[in-house]
Amino acid sequence: MTVAALTEQFPHPEVRFRQQDALVMVDIENAHGSATITTFGATLLSYRPKGGADVLWVSDTALYDGKKPVRGGVPVCWPWFGPYDPAALGPDPSDEYKKGHGIARYAFWDVESVESVGEATHVVFVLTPGDDIRKAWPLEFSLRLHVTLGETLEMTLEGENRSKREWRVSEAFHTYFGVGEAEGLVVRGLDGTMRIDKLADGERGTQSGEVAMTTPMEQVFVGHPGTLVIEDRGNAREIVIERENSASSVLWNPGPEGVQSFADMPDDQYRKTVCVEVANALDDAYPLAAGATHAMSMRLSVR
C-alpha cells in the first residue's frame, strides 16, 4: 500500500507514513518519545524515549531496497530462529527456500490498525501467507506484531496456526542495541541460567553472576523468563528488557572478523552494538497446535 493510501486509511495525529527508498516507514511521536517501524519485516528501527538518545542501532550502510532485511533495529524471527531445523516441520519440498531466522523479516507486512490507547499509541502489523511465503512455509498462519509507544516501548508477536496440523516454533526479537562499547558490556539477570555457547560447539554450562560481553559472542540462555538489564556505561544509562512468554535470551556480537562478512555493516561498528534478544529458542521451542495462538512480548525502557 502506498504512503498516500496509508495516510488516508489511518489518519492519526501521532502517526506519519513516509517513503525511504523502496520501503514504507511508520513514524510514531507522542508525549513519551518516538519510534519508527518499516512495513518490510515489521522491523522496529528506532526508539527514542522523550529527551533521550536512540535505544537501538541501525547500520550506517543498511539497505532499504526490500530485498534483504535492514541491518539493525528489531528484526522479527519466526517461525524458526537461526538456520531451519527440519524437525520443526519435517523435510518438505520447500526446504530450499527456507532462509535464516524464518520468513517474517523478509516479507512486506500490512498495517492493520492505528489507535490511541490511553496516553499510548498502538499500531498493529499483520502478515498472512502469499505465494512467495508459501514457497518457504506451506502451512496457513496469521502473524501480528503489536507496537505500543507509551511510558515503555512494547512489542507483542502473536502467531496463529491456521493449518490442520501442529508444528514447532522457535522465535526471537533479534534486537540490536546501540551502546557506548560492546566489549566488556555487562548484562544482568542471567545468573543461574543454562548457557549454550554456539562458538564452542554448543558447549553447555551454568551462568554464574552477570555476563560480560565479548566480541565475538554467540550464547543462548534457556529456561529463564526473567528481566534483563544492559549496563550501557558508555552512554550513562541502563536499558531494561522485560518480557512475557519468552524463556530464552540470546547474546550476540559478530566481532572484528565476523563483521567483515556483512556488506551492510561497517567494519568498526561491531563495537557500537550488541544483540540482546528475547526469544524462545533451542530447548525452549514450543509446539503450536492446529488452531492455537501464542504471543511473546518485550518491553523496553531506559533509566
Short mmCIF file of N, CA, C and O in Angstrom, two decimals, residues 2 25 73 112 229:
data_model
loop_
_atom_site.label_atom_id
_atom_site.label_comp_id
_atom_site.label_asym_id
_atom_site.label_seq_id
_atom_site.Cartn_x
_atom_site.Cartn_y
_atom_site.Cartn_z
N THR A 2 0.49 2.26 -0.72
CA THR A 2 1.30 3.47 -0.84
C THR A 2 1.20 4.33 0.40
O THR A 2 0.28 4.19 1.23
N MET A 25 7.92 3.67 5.79
CA MET A 25 8.21 3.87 7.21
C MET A 25 6.97 4.38 7.93
O MET A 25 6.22 5.19 7.39
N GLY A 73 18.04 -2.52 14.29
CA GLY A 73 16.69 -2.43 14.82
C GLY A 73 16.26 -3.71 15.52
O GLY A 73 17.05 -4.35 16.22
N GLU A 112 -2.56 -2.99 9.99
CA GLU A 112 -3.93 -3.42 10.27
C GLU A 112 -4.73 -2.37 11.03
O GLU A 112 -5.92 -2.17 10.77
N VAL A 229 18.91 -6.57 32.19
CA VAL A 229 19.35 -5.18 32.28
C VAL A 229 20.70 -5.06 31.59
O VAL A 229 21.65 -5.79 31.91
#
